[in-house]
Amino acid sequence: MFSKSCEYAIKAVIHLCIETKDGSRLSIAEIAEAIDSPEPFTAKILQTLVRHDIISSAKGPGGGFYIDHHSKPVFVIEIIDVIDGKHAFERCGLGLKECNEKRPCPIHNEFASYSRKLKRLLETKTIQDLAKGIISGKAFLSNT
Amino acid sequence: MFSKSCEYAIKAVIHLCIETKDGSRLSIAEIAEAIDSPEPFTAKILQTLVRHDIISSAKGPGGGFYIDHHSKPVFVIEIIDVIDGKHAFERCGLGLKECNEKRPCPIHNEFASYSRKLKRLLETKTIQDLAKGIISGKAFLSNT
DNA sequence: AGAATAAAGGATGCAATTATCCTTTTTTAA
DNA sequence: TTAAAAAAGGATAATTGCATCCTTTATTCT
Ligand code: FES
Ligand code: FES
């Protein structure tokens, strides 16, 4: 469904959303630990998210990553767009070069209906929404 | 969503279903051409499908691949199980080691509901159903 | 029987994704 | 003003999925 990078990205932003509400910062190591991801690889992904203004970072002692809670909420789709690229949802389920109504594959109708709904969901859900599940103890970012 | 192998497999079986209704056979080259896939790679996939009795093959002159139209219809999920493995639908959307209700990720509920529906669809749709779309000219197996 | 045809199978190559390493830059604090 | 902390960035490595090649085996036809 999503690339590994994208999975880590979503989890990282959820974690940051929860842990940096108070203005504190988290290091790469702390984030990687929490979301059970390889540290240097996670670093790359965080860099990308910073470059696209989805999260913020500060260098030096006491620095780290955080999300600015005065700015507007982050829609899950924004992260997907940045990491996996827009068009992630416009691909044919059977791998035709392009998915379109004019020349669709045999599963296009059913398939496109599902992926449209899923996309709609990710366009309306925010990271802040997902964070609630973690805070309430009903959802988790790792399982071992 | 599916692996490339699986996409080729589904398209190949649909094509065979249509073109070998009359008892004729198709060579690897003919199939690869029709579904726009790399020939040797397609050969491997077809071999796997034969080993799992989803399609049949005959060696030697006049030989090739075909599907036996006296046997029962092929559900799309059967191909997915054989190529991508069962459990293809049991993976966590955010990459947790396992997707379960006890310790779900934050998107589990919405996500699992969609993938359950999609799985249900693929469990009930047959290749023969999908072939109808091609025969009626409403759907296609390649687009260039 | 021999030649040609076509799939089966094993070994290998290639490329993208995933992951790691190392150096540089920025910032803080002693 | 030096040392330490921490992210940024560039280069490199490992893994996996995708793809190809080549030899073998089975079948058909002459
Ligand atoms: S053409 Fe295949 S999903 Fe749209
Ligand atoms: S735990 Fe993530 S989808 Fe079920």
Short mmCIF file of C-alpha atoms (C1' of nucleotides) and ligand atoms in Angstrom, two decimals:
data_model
loop_
_atom_site.label_atom_id
_atom_site.label_comp_id
_atom_site.label_asym_id
_atom_site.label_seq_id
_atom_site.Cartn_x
_atom_site.Cartn_y
_atom_site.Cartn_z
CA MET A 1 0.00 0.00 0.00
CA PHE A 2 2.43 2.66 1.20
CA SER A 3 6.21 2.52 0.99
CA LYS A 4 8.18 1.79 4.15
CA SER A 5 9.37 5.41 4.08
CA CYS A 6 5.80 6.59 4.08
CA GLU A 7 4.80 4.31 6.95
CA TYR A 8 7.69 5.58 9.05
CA ALA A 9 6.84 9.16 8.11
CA ILE A 10 3.22 8.89 9.21
CA LYS A 11 4.13 7.20 12.48
CA ALA A 12 6.90 9.69 13.17
CA VAL A 13 4.62 12.67 12.69
CA ILE A 14 1.95 11.14 14.90
CA HIS A 15 4.54 10.57 17.60
CA LEU A 16 5.89 14.10 17.29
CA CYS A 17 2.37 15.47 17.42
CA ILE A 18 1.84 13.81 20.77
CA GLU A 19 5.25 14.26 22.38
CA THR A 20 5.99 17.83 21.38
CA LYS A 21 2.67 19.43 22.24
CA ASP A 22 4.44 21.15 25.13
CA GLY A 23 7.15 22.70 22.98
CA SER A 24 9.80 20.08 23.64
CA ARG A 25 11.86 18.40 20.94
CA LEU A 26 12.72 14.82 20.10
CA SER A 27 15.97 13.45 18.70
CA ILE A 28 16.12 11.02 15.79
CA ALA A 29 17.01 8.27 18.25
CA GLU A 30 13.94 8.88 20.37
CA ILE A 31 11.64 8.88 17.38
CA ALA A 32 13.15 5.77 15.81
CA GLU A 33 12.84 3.99 19.12
CA ALA A 34 9.19 4.90 19.52
CA ILE A 35 8.11 3.91 16.04
CA ASP A 36 10.44 0.92 15.75
CA SER A 37 12.32 2.13 12.68
CA PRO A 38 15.99 2.15 11.59
CA GLU A 39 17.60 5.31 12.87
CA PRO A 40 19.60 6.63 9.89
CA PHE A 41 16.83 5.84 7.46
CA THR A 42 14.37 7.64 9.67
CA ALA A 43 16.71 10.61 9.72
CA LYS A 44 16.45 10.91 5.94
CA ILE A 45 12.69 10.82 6.05
CA LEU A 46 12.53 13.43 8.79
CA GLN A 47 14.80 15.68 6.73
CA THR A 48 12.37 15.41 3.83
CA LEU A 49 9.43 16.24 6.06
CA VAL A 50 11.25 19.30 7.40
CA ARG A 51 12.09 20.49 3.88
CA HIS A 52 8.40 20.28 3.04
CA ASP A 53 7.39 22.16 6.18
CA ILE A 54 5.40 19.31 7.63
CA ILE A 55 7.52 19.21 10.74
CA SER A 56 10.21 21.53 12.13
CA SER A 57 13.70 20.94 13.44
CA ALA A 58 16.36 22.66 15.49
CA LYS A 59 20.06 21.88 15.46
CA GLY A 60 22.39 21.87 18.42
CA PRO A 61 22.07 20.82 22.03
CA GLY A 62 18.47 20.71 23.15
CA GLY A 63 17.46 20.63 19.51
CA GLY A 64 15.51 17.99 17.68
CA PHE A 65 12.29 17.61 15.75
CA TYR A 66 8.89 18.98 16.70
CA ILE A 67 5.67 20.08 15.20
CA ASP A 68 4.51 23.60 15.63
CA HIS A 69 1.17 23.39 17.38
CA HIS A 70 0.17 26.91 16.39
CA SER A 71 0.11 26.01 12.72
CA LYS A 72 -2.77 24.21 11.05
CA PRO A 73 -3.37 20.46 11.37
CA VAL A 74 -1.56 18.04 9.08
CA PHE A 75 -3.70 15.90 6.79
CA VAL A 76 -2.41 12.37 6.36
CA ILE A 77 -2.52 12.77 2.60
CA GLU A 78 0.04 15.60 2.80
CA ILE A 79 2.64 13.19 4.12
CA ILE A 80 1.81 10.61 1.46
CA ASP A 81 2.09 13.25 -1.27
CA VAL A 82 5.50 14.33 -0.03
CA ILE A 83 6.98 10.87 0.52
CA ASP A 84 5.31 8.60 -2.04
CA GLY A 85 4.39 11.38 -4.43
CA LYS A 86 1.06 12.66 -5.59
CA HIS A 87 -0.49 10.12 -8.00
CA ALA A 88 0.09 7.40 -5.40
CA PHE A 89 -3.65 6.81 -5.66
CA GLU A 90 -3.95 7.14 -9.38
CA ARG A 91 -2.28 3.91 -10.33
CA CYS A 92 -4.07 1.03 -12.02
CA GLY A 93 -4.64 -1.97 -9.78
CA LEU A 94 -3.52 -4.27 -12.57
CA GLY A 95 -0.54 -2.18 -13.57
CA LEU A 96 -1.80 -0.61 -16.80
CA LYS A 97 0.36 2.35 -17.74
CA GLU A 98 -2.41 4.68 -16.77
CA CYS A 99 -5.70 4.23 -15.01
CA ASN A 100 -8.43 6.00 -16.88
CA GLU A 101 -12.12 5.64 -17.63
CA LYS A 102 -11.62 5.57 -21.39
CA ARG A 103 -9.54 2.42 -21.43
CA PRO A 104 -9.90 0.79 -18.04
CA CYS A 105 -8.69 -2.58 -16.84
CA PRO A 106 -11.25 -5.24 -15.90
CA ILE A 107 -11.18 -4.41 -12.21
CA HIS A 108 -11.18 -0.66 -12.64
CA ASN A 109 -14.72 0.04 -11.55
CA GLU A 110 -14.71 -1.82 -8.26
CA PHE A 111 -11.12 -1.02 -7.56
CA ALA A 112 -11.25 2.67 -8.30
CA SER A 113 -14.28 2.99 -6.09
CA TYR A 114 -12.36 1.58 -3.13
CA SER A 115 -9.22 3.59 -3.68
CA ARG A 116 -11.28 6.74 -4.14
CA LYS A 117 -12.91 6.16 -0.78
CA LEU A 118 -9.60 5.44 0.88
CA LYS A 119 -8.10 8.56 -0.62
CA ARG A 120 -11.06 10.61 0.57
CA LEU A 121 -10.46 9.25 4.06
CA LEU A 122 -6.80 10.21 4.03
CA GLU A 123 -7.67 13.65 2.71
CA THR A 124 -9.96 14.32 5.64
CA LYS A 125 -8.12 12.55 8.48
CA THR A 126 -5.45 14.55 10.22
CA ILE A 127 -2.45 13.35 12.15
CA GLN A 128 -4.06 15.00 15.13
CA ASP A 129 -7.08 12.74 14.70
CA LEU A 130 -4.86 9.67 14.65
CA ALA A 131 -2.92 10.90 17.65
CA LYS A 132 -6.10 10.69 19.70
CA GLY A 133 -6.12 6.93 19.33
CA ILE A 134 -2.63 6.73 20.76
CA ILE A 135 -3.33 9.13 23.59
CA SER A 136 -6.44 7.21 24.61
CA GLY A 137 -4.44 3.98 24.63
CA LYS A 138 -6.59 2.36 21.95
CA ALA A 139 -3.93 2.42 19.24
CA PHE A 140 -0.17 1.85 19.03
CA LEU A 141 2.80 2.79 16.88
CA SER A 142 4.73 -0.43 17.37
CA ASN A 143 4.05 -3.92 18.59
CA THR A 144 6.61 -6.17 20.15
CA MET B 1 -1.35 -3.09 -3.98
CA PHE B 2 -0.37 -6.29 -5.78
CA SER B 3 3.12 -7.27 -6.87
CA LYS B 4 4.00 -6.99 -10.53
CA SER B 5 4.03 -10.79 -10.71
CA CYS B 6 0.50 -10.87 -9.43
CA GLU B 7 -0.70 -8.24 -11.88
CA TYR B 8 0.79 -10.18 -14.78
CA ALA B 9 -0.68 -13.40 -13.43
CA ILE B 10 -4.21 -12.04 -13.23
CA LYS B 11 -4.03 -10.50 -16.68
CA ALA B 12 -2.52 -13.66 -18.16
CA VAL B 13 -5.25 -15.87 -16.76
CA ILE B 14 -7.96 -13.51 -18.00
CA HIS B 15 -6.41 -13.57 -21.44
CA LEU B 16 -6.11 -17.35 -21.44
CA CYS B 17 -9.68 -17.63 -20.28
CA ILE B 18 -10.84 -15.71 -23.33
CA GLU B 19 -8.49 -17.04 -25.99
CA THR B 20 -8.49 -20.72 -25.14
CA LYS B 21 -12.23 -21.22 -24.71
CA ASP B 22 -12.13 -23.21 -27.95
CA GLY B 23 -9.43 -25.59 -26.77
CA SER B 24 -6.54 -23.80 -28.45
CA ARG B 25 -3.27 -22.97 -26.71
CA LEU B 26 -1.18 -19.83 -26.40
CA SER B 27 2.60 -19.55 -26.28
CA ILE B 28 4.44 -17.44 -23.73
CA ALA B 29 5.20 -14.95 -26.47
CA GLU B 30 1.53 -14.52 -27.37
CA ILE B 31 0.51 -14.01 -23.77
CA ALA B 32 3.30 -11.56 -22.98
CA GLU B 33 2.40 -9.59 -26.07
CA ALA B 34 -1.27 -9.40 -25.14
CA ILE B 35 -0.76 -8.32 -21.57
CA ASP B 36 2.30 -6.15 -22.25
CA SER B 37 4.68 -8.01 -19.94
CA PRO B 38 8.33 -9.16 -20.16
CA GLU B 39 8.44 -12.58 -21.76
CA PRO B 40 10.86 -14.59 -19.57
CA PHE B 41 9.44 -13.16 -16.40
CA THR B 42 5.96 -14.03 -17.54
CA ALA B 43 7.17 -17.56 -18.23
CA LYS B 44 8.15 -17.99 -14.58
CA ILE B 45 4.78 -16.79 -13.41
CA LEU B 46 2.93 -19.08 -15.79
CA GLN B 47 5.00 -22.01 -14.52
CA THR B 48 3.91 -21.23 -10.99
CA LEU B 49 0.28 -21.03 -12.04
CA VAL B 50 0.57 -24.40 -13.75
CA ARG B 51 2.18 -25.97 -10.67
CA HIS B 52 -0.77 -24.76 -8.64
CA ASP B 53 -3.29 -26.08 -11.15
CA ILE B 54 -4.73 -22.71 -11.95
CA ILE B 55 -3.87 -23.06 -15.62
CA SER B 56 -2.63 -25.97 -17.72
CA SER B 57 0.21 -26.33 -20.18
CA ALA B 58 1.38 -28.65 -22.91
CA LYS B 59 4.92 -28.97 -24.22
CA GLY B 60 5.99 -29.52 -27.78
CA PRO B 61 4.73 -28.27 -31.11
CA GLY B 62 1.17 -27.02 -30.93
CA GLY B 63 1.57 -26.82 -27.19
CA GLY B 64 1.22 -23.82 -24.94
CA PHE B 65 -0.88 -22.63 -22.05
CA TYR B 66 -4.63 -22.90 -21.69
CA ILE B 67 -7.30 -23.09 -19.11
CA ASP B 68 -9.55 -26.10 -18.93
CA HIS B 69 -13.05 -24.83 -19.41
CA HIS B 70 -14.62 -27.94 -17.98
CA SER B 71 -13.12 -27.27 -14.56
CA LYS B 72 -14.61 -24.84 -12.10
CA PRO B 73 -14.19 -21.07 -12.36
CA VAL B 74 -11.10 -19.40 -10.95
CA PHE B 75 -11.60 -16.86 -8.19
CA VAL B 76 -9.27 -13.90 -8.42
CA ILE B 77 -8.17 -14.46 -4.84
CA GLU B 78 -6.79 -17.88 -5.77
CA ILE B 79 -4.23 -16.25 -8.02
CA ILE B 80 -3.30 -13.71 -5.40
CA ASP B 81 -2.87 -16.45 -2.79
CA VAL B 82 -0.56 -18.41 -5.07
CA ILE B 83 1.57 -15.50 -6.29
CA ASP B 84 1.62 -12.99 -3.43
CA GLY B 85 0.85 -15.52 -0.72
CA LYS B 86 -2.08 -15.83 1.60
CA HIS B 87 -1.81 -13.10 4.25
CA ALA B 88 -1.45 -10.54 1.45
CA PHE B 89 -4.50 -8.87 2.96
CA GLU B 90 -3.50 -9.29 6.56
CA ARG B 91 -0.73 -6.76 6.66
CA CYS B 92 -0.87 -3.59 8.71
CA GLY B 93 -1.27 -0.44 6.64
CA LEU B 94 1.35 1.30 8.76
CA GLY B 95 3.76 -1.64 8.79
CA LEU B 96 3.29 -2.94 12.33
CA LYS B 97 4.69 -6.45 12.62
CA GLU B 98 1.21 -7.82 12.77
CA CYS B 99 -2.21 -6.34 12.24
CA ASN B 100 -4.53 -7.32 15.03
CA GLU B 101 -7.43 -5.95 17.01
CA LYS B 102 -5.67 -6.24 20.35
CA ARG B 103 -2.90 -3.83 19.50
CA PRO B 104 -3.91 -1.98 16.35
CA CYS B 105 -2.26 0.95 14.64
CA PRO B 106 -4.11 4.28 14.50
CA ILE B 107 -5.57 3.67 11.06
CA HIS B 108 -6.50 0.05 11.66
CA ASN B 109 -10.25 0.48 11.93
CA GLU B 110 -10.83 2.44 8.76
CA PHE B 111 -8.13 0.64 6.88
CA ALA B 112 -9.10 -2.87 7.82
CA SER B 113 -12.67 -2.15 6.87
CA TYR B 114 -11.60 -1.23 3.35
CA SER B 115 -9.22 -4.11 2.87
CA ARG B 116 -11.81 -6.53 4.19
CA LYS B 117 -14.28 -5.28 1.60
CA LEU B 118 -11.72 -5.50 -1.15
CA LYS B 119 -10.78 -9.00 -0.13
CA ARG B 120 -14.44 -10.01 -0.08
CA LEU B 121 -14.73 -8.69 -3.62
CA LEU B 122 -11.75 -10.70 -4.83
CA GLU B 123 -13.08 -13.80 -3.12
CA THR B 124 -16.32 -13.60 -5.04
CA LYS B 125 -15.14 -12.29 -8.42
CA THR B 126 -13.92 -14.89 -10.87
CA ILE B 127 -11.56 -14.52 -13.76
CA GLN B 128 -14.51 -15.46 -15.92
CA ASP B 129 -16.41 -12.44 -14.59
CA LEU B 130 -13.52 -10.17 -15.47
CA ALA B 131 -13.18 -11.75 -18.89
CA LYS B 132 -16.68 -10.51 -19.73
CA GLY B 133 -15.47 -6.93 -19.57
CA ILE B 134 -12.77 -7.66 -22.14
CA ILE B 135 -15.09 -9.60 -24.42
CA SER B 136 -17.66 -6.83 -24.41
CA GLY B 137 -14.94 -4.32 -25.28
CA LYS B 138 -15.47 -2.29 -22.13
CA ALA B 139 -12.18 -3.25 -20.49
CA PHE B 140 -8.59 -3.80 -21.62
CA LEU B 141 -5.46 -5.67 -20.59
CA SER B 142 -2.98 -3.12 -21.89
CA ASN B 143 -3.01 0.48 -23.00
CA THR B 144 -0.67 1.94 -25.54
"C1'" DA C 1 14.56 -42.20 -35.40
"C1'" DG C 2 15.50 -37.36 -35.96
"C1'" DA C 3 14.42 -32.53 -36.15
"C1'" DA C 4 11.75 -28.92 -34.60
"C1'" DT C 5 8.77 -26.81 -31.12
"C1'" DA C 6 7.53 -25.31 -26.77
"C1'" DA C 7 7.45 -25.31 -21.74
"C1'" DA C 8 10.34 -26.27 -17.29
"C1'" DG C 9 13.96 -25.23 -14.48
"C1'" DG C 10 18.30 -23.41 -12.74
"C1'" DA C 11 21.51 -19.72 -12.58
"C1'" DT C 12 22.43 -15.18 -13.07
"C1'" DG C 13 21.96 -9.99 -13.74
"C1'" DC C 14 19.80 -5.41 -12.81
"C1'" DA C 15 17.43 -1.70 -10.45
"C1'" DA C 16 14.69 0.29 -6.83
"C1'" DT C 17 13.90 0.45 -2.21
"C1'" DT C 18 15.62 0.23 2.13
"C1'" DA C 19 19.29 0.97 5.19
"C1'" DT C 20 23.96 2.61 6.88
"C1'" DC C 21 28.14 5.46 7.34
"C1'" DC C 22 30.77 9.50 7.61
"C1'" DT C 23 31.61 14.34 7.24
"C1'" DT C 24 29.80 19.08 7.63
"C1'" DT C 25 27.04 22.72 9.60
"C1'" DT C 26 24.57 24.90 13.21
"C1'" DT C 27 23.62 25.80 17.88
"C1'" DT C 28 24.19 25.72 22.82
"C1'" DA C 29 26.61 25.96 26.92
"C1'" DA C 30 30.60 25.64 29.80
"C1'" DT D 1 36.27 30.23 22.37
"C1'" DT D 2 36.22 25.67 22.73
"C1'" DA D 3 33.66 21.37 23.30
"C1'" DA D 4 29.65 18.90 22.81
"C1'" DA D 5 25.08 18.05 20.81
"C1'" DA D 6 22.27 17.40 17.16
"C1'" DA D 7 20.46 17.73 12.49
"C1'" DA D 8 21.86 18.08 7.33
"C1'" DG D 9 23.84 16.13 3.55
"C1'" DG D 10 26.54 13.22 0.50
"C1'" DA D 11 28.29 8.75 -0.54
"C1'" DT D 12 27.90 3.98 -0.09
"C1'" DA D 13 26.03 -0.74 1.03
"C1'" DA D 14 22.50 -4.50 1.43
"C1'" DT D 15 18.12 -6.49 0.24
"C1'" DT D 16 14.46 -7.44 -2.49
"C1'" DG D 17 11.59 -7.52 -6.45
"C1'" DC D 18 11.92 -7.64 -11.23
"C1'" DA D 19 13.85 -9.43 -15.29
"C1'" DT D 20 16.86 -12.23 -18.41
"C1'" DC D 21 19.64 -16.13 -20.16
"C1'" DC D 22 20.65 -20.76 -21.06
"C1'" DT D 23 20.22 -25.62 -20.73
"C1'" DT D 24 17.08 -29.54 -20.18
"C1'" DT D 25 12.91 -32.16 -20.90
"C1'" DA D 26 8.75 -33.43 -23.17
"C1'" DT D 27 6.00 -33.62 -27.34
"C1'" DT D 28 4.81 -33.62 -32.14
"C1'" DC D 29 5.59 -34.18 -36.93
"C1'" DT D 30 8.24 -35.73 -40.76
S1 FES E 1 -7.50 1.04 -15.20
FE1 FES E 1 -7.01 -0.45 -13.75
S2 FES E 1 -7.72 0.42 -11.94
FE2 FES E 1 -8.26 1.94 -13.39
S1 FES E 2 -2.82 -2.82 12.86
FE1 FES E 2 -2.46 -1.44 11.26
S2 FES E 2 -3.99 -1.99 9.87
FE2 FES E 2 -4.38 -3.36 11.51
#
